[in-house]
PDB file of C-alpha atoms in Angstrom:
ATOM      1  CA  UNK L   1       0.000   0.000   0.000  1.00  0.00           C
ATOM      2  CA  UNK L   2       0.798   3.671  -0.428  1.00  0.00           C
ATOM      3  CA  UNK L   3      -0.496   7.081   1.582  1.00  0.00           C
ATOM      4  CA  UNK L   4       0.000  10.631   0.529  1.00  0.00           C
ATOM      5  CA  UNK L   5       1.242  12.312   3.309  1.00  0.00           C
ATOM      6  CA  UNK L   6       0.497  16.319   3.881  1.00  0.00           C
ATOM      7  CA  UNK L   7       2.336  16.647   6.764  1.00  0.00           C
ATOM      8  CA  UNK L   8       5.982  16.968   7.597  1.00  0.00           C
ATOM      9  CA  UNK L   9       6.497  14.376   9.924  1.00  0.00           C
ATOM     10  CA  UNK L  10       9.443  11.338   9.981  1.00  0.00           C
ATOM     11  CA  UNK L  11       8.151   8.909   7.653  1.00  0.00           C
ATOM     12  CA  UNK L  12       8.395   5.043   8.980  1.00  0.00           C
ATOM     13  CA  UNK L  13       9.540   3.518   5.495  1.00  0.00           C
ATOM     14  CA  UNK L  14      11.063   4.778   1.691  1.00  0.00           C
ATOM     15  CA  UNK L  15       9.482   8.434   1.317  1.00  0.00           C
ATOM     16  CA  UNK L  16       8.569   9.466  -2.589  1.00  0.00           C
ATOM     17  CA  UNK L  17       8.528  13.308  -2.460  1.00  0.00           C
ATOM     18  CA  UNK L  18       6.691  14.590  -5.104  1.00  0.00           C
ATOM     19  CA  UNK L  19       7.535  17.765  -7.171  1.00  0.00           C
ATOM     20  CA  UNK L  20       6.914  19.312 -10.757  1.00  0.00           C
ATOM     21  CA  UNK L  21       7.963  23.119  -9.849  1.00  0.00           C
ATOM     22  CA  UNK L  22       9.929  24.948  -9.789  1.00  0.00           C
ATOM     23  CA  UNK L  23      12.488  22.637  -9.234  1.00  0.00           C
ATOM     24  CA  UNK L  24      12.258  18.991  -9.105  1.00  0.00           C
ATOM     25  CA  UNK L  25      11.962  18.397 -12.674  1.00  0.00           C
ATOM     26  CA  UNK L  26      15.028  20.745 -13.457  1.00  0.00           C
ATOM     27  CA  UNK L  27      16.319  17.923 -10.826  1.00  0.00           C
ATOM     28  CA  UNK L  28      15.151  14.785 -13.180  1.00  0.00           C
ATOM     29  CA  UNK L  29      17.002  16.115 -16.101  1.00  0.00           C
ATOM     30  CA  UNK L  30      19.662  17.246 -14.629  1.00  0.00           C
ATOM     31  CA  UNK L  31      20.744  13.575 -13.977  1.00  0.00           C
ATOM     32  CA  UNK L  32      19.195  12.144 -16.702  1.00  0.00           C
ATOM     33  CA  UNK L  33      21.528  14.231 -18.982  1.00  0.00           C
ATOM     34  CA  UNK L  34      24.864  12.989 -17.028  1.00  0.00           C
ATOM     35  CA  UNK L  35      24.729  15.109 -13.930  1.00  0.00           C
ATOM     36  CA  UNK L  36      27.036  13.594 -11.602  1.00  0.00           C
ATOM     37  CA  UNK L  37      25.019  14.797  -8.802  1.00  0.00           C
ATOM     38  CA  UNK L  38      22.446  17.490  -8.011  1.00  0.00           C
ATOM     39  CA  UNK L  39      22.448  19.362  -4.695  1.00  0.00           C
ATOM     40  CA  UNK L  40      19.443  21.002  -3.400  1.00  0.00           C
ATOM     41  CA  UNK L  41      19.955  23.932  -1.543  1.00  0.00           C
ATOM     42  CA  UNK L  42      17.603  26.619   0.544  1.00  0.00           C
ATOM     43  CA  UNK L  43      19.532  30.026  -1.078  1.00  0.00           C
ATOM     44  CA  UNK L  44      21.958  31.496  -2.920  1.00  0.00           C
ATOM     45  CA  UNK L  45      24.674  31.522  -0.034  1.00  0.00           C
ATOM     46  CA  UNK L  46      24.636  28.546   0.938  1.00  0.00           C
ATOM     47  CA  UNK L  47      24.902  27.425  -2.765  1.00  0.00           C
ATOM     48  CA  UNK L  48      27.999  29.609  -3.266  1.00  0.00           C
ATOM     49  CA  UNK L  49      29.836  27.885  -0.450  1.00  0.00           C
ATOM     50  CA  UNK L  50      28.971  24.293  -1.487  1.00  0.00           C
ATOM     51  CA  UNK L  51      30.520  26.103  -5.314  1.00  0.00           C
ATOM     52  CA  UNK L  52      33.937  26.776  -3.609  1.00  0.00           C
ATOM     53  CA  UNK L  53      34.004  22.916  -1.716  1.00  0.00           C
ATOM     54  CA  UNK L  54      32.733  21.598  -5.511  1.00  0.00           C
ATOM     55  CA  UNK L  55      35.450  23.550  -7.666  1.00  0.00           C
ATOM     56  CA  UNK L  56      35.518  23.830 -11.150  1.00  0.00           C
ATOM     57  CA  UNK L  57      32.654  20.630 -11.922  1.00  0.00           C
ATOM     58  CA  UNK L  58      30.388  22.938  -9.582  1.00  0.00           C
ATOM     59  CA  UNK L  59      26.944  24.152 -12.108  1.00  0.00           C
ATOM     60  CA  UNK L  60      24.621  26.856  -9.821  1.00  0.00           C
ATOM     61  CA  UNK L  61      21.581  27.208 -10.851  1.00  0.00           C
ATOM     62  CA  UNK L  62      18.675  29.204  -9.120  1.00  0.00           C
ATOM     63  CA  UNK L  63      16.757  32.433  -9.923  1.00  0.00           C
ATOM     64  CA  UNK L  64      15.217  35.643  -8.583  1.00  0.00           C
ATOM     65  CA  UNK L  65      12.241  36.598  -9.855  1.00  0.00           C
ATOM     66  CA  UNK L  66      13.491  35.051 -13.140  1.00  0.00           C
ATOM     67  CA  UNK L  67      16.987  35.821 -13.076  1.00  0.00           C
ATOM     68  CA  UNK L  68      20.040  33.687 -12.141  1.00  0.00           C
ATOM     69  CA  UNK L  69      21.711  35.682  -8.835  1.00  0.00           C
ATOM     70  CA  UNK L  70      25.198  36.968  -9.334  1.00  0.00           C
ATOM     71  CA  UNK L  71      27.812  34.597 -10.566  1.00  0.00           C
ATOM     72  CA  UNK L  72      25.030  31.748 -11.267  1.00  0.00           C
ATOM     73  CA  UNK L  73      25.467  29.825 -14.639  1.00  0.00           C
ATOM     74  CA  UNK L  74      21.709  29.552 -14.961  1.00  0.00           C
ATOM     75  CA  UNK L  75      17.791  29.324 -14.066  1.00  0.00           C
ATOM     76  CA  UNK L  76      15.899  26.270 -13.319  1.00  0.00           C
ATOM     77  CA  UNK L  77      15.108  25.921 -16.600  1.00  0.00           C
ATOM     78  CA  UNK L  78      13.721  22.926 -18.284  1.00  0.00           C
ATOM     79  CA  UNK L  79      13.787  25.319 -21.966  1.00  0.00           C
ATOM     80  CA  UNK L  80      17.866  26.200 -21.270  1.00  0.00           C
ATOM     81  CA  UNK L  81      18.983  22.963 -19.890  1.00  0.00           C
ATOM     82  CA  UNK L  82      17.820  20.619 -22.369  1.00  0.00           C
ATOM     83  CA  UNK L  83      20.969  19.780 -24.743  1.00  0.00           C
ATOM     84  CA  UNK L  84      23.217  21.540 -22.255  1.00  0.00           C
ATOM     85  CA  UNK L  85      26.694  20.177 -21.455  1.00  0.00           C
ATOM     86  CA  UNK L  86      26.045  18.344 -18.084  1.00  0.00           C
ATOM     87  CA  UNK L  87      27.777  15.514 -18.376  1.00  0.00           C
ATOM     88  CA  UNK L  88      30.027  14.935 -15.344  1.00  0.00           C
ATOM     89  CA  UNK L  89      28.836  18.421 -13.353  1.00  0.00           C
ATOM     90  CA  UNK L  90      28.040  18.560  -9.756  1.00  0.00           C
ATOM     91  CA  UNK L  91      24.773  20.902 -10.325  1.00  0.00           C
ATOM     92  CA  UNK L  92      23.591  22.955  -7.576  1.00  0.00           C
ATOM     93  CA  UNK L  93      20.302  24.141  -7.669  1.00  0.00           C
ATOM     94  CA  UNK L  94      18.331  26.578  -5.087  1.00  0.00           C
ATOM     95  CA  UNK L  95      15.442  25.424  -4.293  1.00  0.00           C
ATOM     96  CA  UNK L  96      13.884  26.620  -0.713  1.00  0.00           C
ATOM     97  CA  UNK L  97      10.700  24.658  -1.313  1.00  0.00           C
ATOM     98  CA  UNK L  98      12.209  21.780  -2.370  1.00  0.00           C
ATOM     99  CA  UNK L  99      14.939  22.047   0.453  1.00  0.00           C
ATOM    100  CA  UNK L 100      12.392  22.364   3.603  1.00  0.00           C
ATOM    101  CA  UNK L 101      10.883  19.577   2.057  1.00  0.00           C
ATOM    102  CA  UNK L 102      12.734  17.269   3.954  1.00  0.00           C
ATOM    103  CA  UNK L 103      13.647  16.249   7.610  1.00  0.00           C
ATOM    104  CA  UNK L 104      17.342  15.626   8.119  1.00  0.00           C
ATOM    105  CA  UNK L 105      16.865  12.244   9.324  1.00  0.00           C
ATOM    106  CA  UNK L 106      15.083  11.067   6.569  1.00  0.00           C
ATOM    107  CA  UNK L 107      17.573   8.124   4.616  1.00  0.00           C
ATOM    108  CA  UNK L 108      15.662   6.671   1.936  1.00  0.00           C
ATOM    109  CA  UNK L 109      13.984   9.093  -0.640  1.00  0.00           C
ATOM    110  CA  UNK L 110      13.501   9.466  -4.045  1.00  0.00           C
ATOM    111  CA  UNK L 111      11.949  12.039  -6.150  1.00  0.00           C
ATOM    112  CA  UNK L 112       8.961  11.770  -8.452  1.00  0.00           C
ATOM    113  CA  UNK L 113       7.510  13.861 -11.044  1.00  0.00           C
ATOM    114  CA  UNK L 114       5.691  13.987 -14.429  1.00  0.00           C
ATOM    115  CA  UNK L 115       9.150  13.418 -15.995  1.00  0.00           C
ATOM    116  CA  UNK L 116      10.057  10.486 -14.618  1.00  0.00           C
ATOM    117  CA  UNK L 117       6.999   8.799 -13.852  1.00  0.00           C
ATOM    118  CA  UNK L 118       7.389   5.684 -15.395  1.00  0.00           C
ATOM    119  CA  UNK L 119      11.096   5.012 -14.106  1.00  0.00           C
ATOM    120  CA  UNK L 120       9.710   6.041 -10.756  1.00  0.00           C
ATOM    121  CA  UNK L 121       6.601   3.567 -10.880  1.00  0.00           C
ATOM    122  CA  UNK L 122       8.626   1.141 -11.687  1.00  0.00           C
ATOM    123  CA  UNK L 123      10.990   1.631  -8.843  1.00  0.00           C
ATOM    124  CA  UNK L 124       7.749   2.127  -6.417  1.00  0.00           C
ATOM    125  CA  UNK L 125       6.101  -1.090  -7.471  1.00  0.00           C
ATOM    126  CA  UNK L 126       9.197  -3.193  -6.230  1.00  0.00           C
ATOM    127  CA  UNK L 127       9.190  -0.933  -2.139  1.00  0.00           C
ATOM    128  CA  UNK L 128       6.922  -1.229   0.453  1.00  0.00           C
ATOM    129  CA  UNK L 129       5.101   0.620   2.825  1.00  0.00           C
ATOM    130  CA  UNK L 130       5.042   3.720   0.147  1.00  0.00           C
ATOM    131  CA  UNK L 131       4.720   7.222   1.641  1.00  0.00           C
ATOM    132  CA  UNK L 132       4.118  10.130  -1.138  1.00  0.00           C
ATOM    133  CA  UNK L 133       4.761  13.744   0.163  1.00  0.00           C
ATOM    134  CA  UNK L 134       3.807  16.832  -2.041  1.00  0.00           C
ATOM    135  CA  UNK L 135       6.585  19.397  -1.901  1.00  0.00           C
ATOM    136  CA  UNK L 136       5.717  22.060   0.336  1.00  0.00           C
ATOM    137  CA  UNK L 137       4.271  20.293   3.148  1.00  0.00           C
ATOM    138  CA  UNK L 138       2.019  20.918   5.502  1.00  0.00           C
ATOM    139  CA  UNK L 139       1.124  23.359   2.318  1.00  0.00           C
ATOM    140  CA  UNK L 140       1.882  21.558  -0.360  1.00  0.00           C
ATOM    141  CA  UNK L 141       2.336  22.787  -4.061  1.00  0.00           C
ATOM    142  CA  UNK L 142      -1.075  21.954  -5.900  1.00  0.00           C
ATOM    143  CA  UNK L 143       1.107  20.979  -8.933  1.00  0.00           C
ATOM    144  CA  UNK L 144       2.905  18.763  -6.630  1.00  0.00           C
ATOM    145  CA  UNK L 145      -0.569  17.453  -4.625  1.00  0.00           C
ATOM    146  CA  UNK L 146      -1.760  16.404  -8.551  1.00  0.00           C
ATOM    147  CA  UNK L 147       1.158  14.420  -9.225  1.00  0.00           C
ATOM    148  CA  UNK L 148       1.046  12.617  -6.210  1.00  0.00           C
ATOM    149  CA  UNK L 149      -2.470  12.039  -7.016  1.00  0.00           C
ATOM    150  CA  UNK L 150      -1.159  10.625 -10.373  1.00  0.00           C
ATOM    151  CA  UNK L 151       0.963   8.208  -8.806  1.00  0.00           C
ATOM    152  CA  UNK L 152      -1.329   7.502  -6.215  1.00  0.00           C
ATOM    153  CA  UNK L 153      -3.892   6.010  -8.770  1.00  0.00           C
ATOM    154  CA  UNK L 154      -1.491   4.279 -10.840  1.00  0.00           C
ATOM    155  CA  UNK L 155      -0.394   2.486  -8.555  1.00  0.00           C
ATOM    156  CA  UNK L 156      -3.872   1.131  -6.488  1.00  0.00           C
ATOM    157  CA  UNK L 157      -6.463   2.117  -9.193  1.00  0.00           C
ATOM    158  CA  UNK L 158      -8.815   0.715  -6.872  1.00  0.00           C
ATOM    159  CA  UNK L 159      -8.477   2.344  -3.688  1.00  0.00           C
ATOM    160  CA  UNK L 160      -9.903   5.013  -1.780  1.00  0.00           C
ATOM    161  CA  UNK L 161     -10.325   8.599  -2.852  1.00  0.00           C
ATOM    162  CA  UNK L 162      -8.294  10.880  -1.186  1.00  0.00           C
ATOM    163  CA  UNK L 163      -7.596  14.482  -1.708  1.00  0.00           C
ATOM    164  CA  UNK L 164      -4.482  13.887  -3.915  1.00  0.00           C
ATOM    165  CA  UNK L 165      -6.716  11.537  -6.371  1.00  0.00           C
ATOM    166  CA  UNK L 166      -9.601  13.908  -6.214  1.00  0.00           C
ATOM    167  CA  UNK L 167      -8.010  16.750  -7.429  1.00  0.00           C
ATOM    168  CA  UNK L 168      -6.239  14.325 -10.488  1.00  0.00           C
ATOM    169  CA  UNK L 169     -10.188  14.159 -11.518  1.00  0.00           C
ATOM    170  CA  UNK L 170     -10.358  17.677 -11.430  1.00  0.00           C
ATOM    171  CA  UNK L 171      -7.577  17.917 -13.491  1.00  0.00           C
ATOM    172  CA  UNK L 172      -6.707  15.405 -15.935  1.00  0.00           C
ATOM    173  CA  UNK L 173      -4.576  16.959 -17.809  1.00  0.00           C
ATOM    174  CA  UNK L 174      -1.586  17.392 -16.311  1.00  0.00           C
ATOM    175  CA  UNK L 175      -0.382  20.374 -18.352  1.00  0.00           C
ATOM    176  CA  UNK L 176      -3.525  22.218 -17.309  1.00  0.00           C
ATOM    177  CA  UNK L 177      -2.727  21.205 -13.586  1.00  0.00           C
ATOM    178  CA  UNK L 178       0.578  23.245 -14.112  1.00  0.00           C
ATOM    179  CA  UNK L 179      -0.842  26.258 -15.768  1.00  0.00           C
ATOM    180  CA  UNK L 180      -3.586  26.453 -12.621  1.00  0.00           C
ATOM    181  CA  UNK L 181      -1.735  26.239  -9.997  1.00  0.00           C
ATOM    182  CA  UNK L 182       0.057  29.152  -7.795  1.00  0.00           C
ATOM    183  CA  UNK L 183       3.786  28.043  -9.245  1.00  0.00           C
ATOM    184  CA  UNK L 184       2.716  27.958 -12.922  1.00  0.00           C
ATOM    185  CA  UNK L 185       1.085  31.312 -13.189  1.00  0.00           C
ATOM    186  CA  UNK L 186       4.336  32.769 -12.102  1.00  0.00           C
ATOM    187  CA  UNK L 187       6.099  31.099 -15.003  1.00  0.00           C
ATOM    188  CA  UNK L 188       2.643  32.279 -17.132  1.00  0.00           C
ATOM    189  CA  UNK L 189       3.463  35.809 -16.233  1.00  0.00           C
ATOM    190  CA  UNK L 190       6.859  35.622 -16.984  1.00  0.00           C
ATOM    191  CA  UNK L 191       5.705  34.457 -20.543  1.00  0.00           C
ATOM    192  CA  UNK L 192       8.078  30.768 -19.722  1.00  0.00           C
ATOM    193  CA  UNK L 193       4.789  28.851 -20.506  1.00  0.00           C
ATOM    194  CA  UNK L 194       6.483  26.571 -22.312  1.00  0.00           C
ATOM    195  CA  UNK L 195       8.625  25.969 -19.252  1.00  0.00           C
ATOM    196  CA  UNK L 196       4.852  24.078 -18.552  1.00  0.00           C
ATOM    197  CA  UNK L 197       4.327  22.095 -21.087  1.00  0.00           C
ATOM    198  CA  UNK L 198       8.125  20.272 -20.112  1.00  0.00           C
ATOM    199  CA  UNK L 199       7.314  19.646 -17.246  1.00  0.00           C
ATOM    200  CA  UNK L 200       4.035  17.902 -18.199  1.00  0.00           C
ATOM    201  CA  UNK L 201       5.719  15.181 -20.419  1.00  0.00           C
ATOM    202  CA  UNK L 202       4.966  11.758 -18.942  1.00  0.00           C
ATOM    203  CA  UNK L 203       7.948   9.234 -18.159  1.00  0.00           C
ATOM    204  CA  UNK L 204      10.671  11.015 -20.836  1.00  0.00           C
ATOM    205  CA  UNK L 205      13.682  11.109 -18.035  1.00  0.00           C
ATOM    206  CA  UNK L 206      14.587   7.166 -17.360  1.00  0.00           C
ATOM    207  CA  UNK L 207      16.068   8.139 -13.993  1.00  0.00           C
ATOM    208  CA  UNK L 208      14.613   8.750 -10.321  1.00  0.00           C
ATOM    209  CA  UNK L 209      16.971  11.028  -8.285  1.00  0.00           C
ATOM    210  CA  UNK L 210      17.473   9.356  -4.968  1.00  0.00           C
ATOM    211  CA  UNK L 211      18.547  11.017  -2.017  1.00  0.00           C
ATOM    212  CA  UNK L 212      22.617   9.982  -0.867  1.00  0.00           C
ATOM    213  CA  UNK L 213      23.367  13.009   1.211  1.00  0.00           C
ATOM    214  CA  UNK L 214      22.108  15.679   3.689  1.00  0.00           C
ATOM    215  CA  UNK L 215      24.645  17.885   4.818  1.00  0.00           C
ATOM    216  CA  UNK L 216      24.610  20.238   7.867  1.00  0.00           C
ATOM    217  CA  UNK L 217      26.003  23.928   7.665  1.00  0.00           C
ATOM    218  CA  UNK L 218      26.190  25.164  10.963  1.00  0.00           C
ATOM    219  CA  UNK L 219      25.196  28.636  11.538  1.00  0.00           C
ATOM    220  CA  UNK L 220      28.241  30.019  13.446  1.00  0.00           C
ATOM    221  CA  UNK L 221      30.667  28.040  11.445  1.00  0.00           C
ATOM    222  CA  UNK L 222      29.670  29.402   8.194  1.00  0.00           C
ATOM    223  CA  UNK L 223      28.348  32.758   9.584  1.00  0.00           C
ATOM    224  CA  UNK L 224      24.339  32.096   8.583  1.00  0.00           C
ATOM    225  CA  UNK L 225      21.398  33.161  10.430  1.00  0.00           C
ATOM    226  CA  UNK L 226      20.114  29.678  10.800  1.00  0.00           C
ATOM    227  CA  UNK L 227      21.245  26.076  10.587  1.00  0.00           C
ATOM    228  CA  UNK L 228      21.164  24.949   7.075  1.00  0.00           C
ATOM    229  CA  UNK L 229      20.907  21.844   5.171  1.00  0.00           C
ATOM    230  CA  UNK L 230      21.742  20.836   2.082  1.00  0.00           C
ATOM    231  CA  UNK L 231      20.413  17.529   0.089  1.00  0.00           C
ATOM    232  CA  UNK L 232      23.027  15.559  -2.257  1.00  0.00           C
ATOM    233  CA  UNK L 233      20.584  13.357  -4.884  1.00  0.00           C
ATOM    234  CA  UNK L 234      22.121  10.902  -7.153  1.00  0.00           C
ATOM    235  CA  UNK L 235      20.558   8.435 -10.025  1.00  0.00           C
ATOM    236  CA  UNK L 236      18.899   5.408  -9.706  1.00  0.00           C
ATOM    237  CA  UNK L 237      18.006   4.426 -13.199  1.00  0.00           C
ATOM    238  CA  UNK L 238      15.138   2.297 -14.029  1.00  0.00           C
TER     239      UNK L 238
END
């Protein structure tokens, strides 16, 4: 069996967390062009000092309100990074959403979207004890809460309605799920609505990012308001 989970809470067995946008399908093709690895950060300096550990295979990607911050190679862009030179990089992307989606004691997670939906099926079908969290838990994404939805019926077509599944009937289309939700009208108004239509496509990235890494940055050590974490996500290929 499977749940969808809304709340952030430790989750007893292998945790699926579930994003489309902003960033987790920038994260699927990352790796599925050659990425060696794709951190997941919660801001830009905390992304620069990871970029000085890294060295020269180091690729930061991020944006504020639609631009890449200062010395930043690019956006998480699904339009720019298809047919870019990956192969081999250790990408960086910020991603607060994405980030705070996870507990730092949480081991075994992968990360499912539109993208990679059939690779990450396939991987599902084989675990037990599924949990699927929505990025942005306790609030989660409504692109994200569709997907999970999505997964949640393909894999027990005959089980219970839940909210996740519910709103899949409300919106079958996943493209149209996208362009409604909170995350896709900001990419509508900055005219990236083709950005939407990527991240629709069903199954086209053969790999499901699973998590091998969270590292802590101590606030005094690294001069930061907060404890940070960062999240290290490698390829497990269908």
């Amino acid at each position: 069996m499977c749940r969808v989970d809304l709340c952030l809470r430790p989750t007893p067995g292998p945790l699926f967390l579930v994003e489309v946008l902003p960033a987790g399908s920038a994260l699927t093709l990352l790796l599925a062009q050659g990425a060696q690895e794709v951190w997941v950060v919660p801001g830009p300096k905390v992304a620069r000092l990871l970029a000085e550990e890294l060295g020269q295979e180091a690729l930061l990607l991020g944006e504020v309100e639609g631009f890449p911050p200062e010395g930043f190679h690019g956006r998480l862009s699904l339009v720019e990074l298809e047919g870019a030179r990956v192969e081999g990089k250790r990408a960086i992307l910020v991603a607060p959403l994405l980030n705070a989606s996870l507990l730092p004691e949480e081991k075994e997670v992968y990360l499912a979207g539109f993208r990679n939906a059939k690779a990450a099926l396939e991987l599902a079908r084989s675990l037990p004890s599924l949990t699927f969290r929505p990025a942005g838990a306790p609030e989660p994404l409504l692109s994200a809460l569709v997907a999970a939805g999505f997964f949640q019926r393909r894999l027990f077509p005959e089980g219970p309605t839940t909210l996740a599944s519910a709103l899949l009937k409300a919106f079958p289309d996943p493209q149209e799920a996208l362009f409604q939700s909170p995350e896709g009208q900001a990419l509508h108004r900055e005219g990236r609505t083709e950005e939407l239509a990527r991240a629709s496509l069903i199954g086209v990235d053969p790999v499901v990012p699973r998590l091998a890494e969270t590292r802590l940055f101590p606030k005094q050590a690294f001069g930061l308001t907060q404890d940070r974490y960062a999240q290290r996500f490698v390829p497990w290929r269908a």
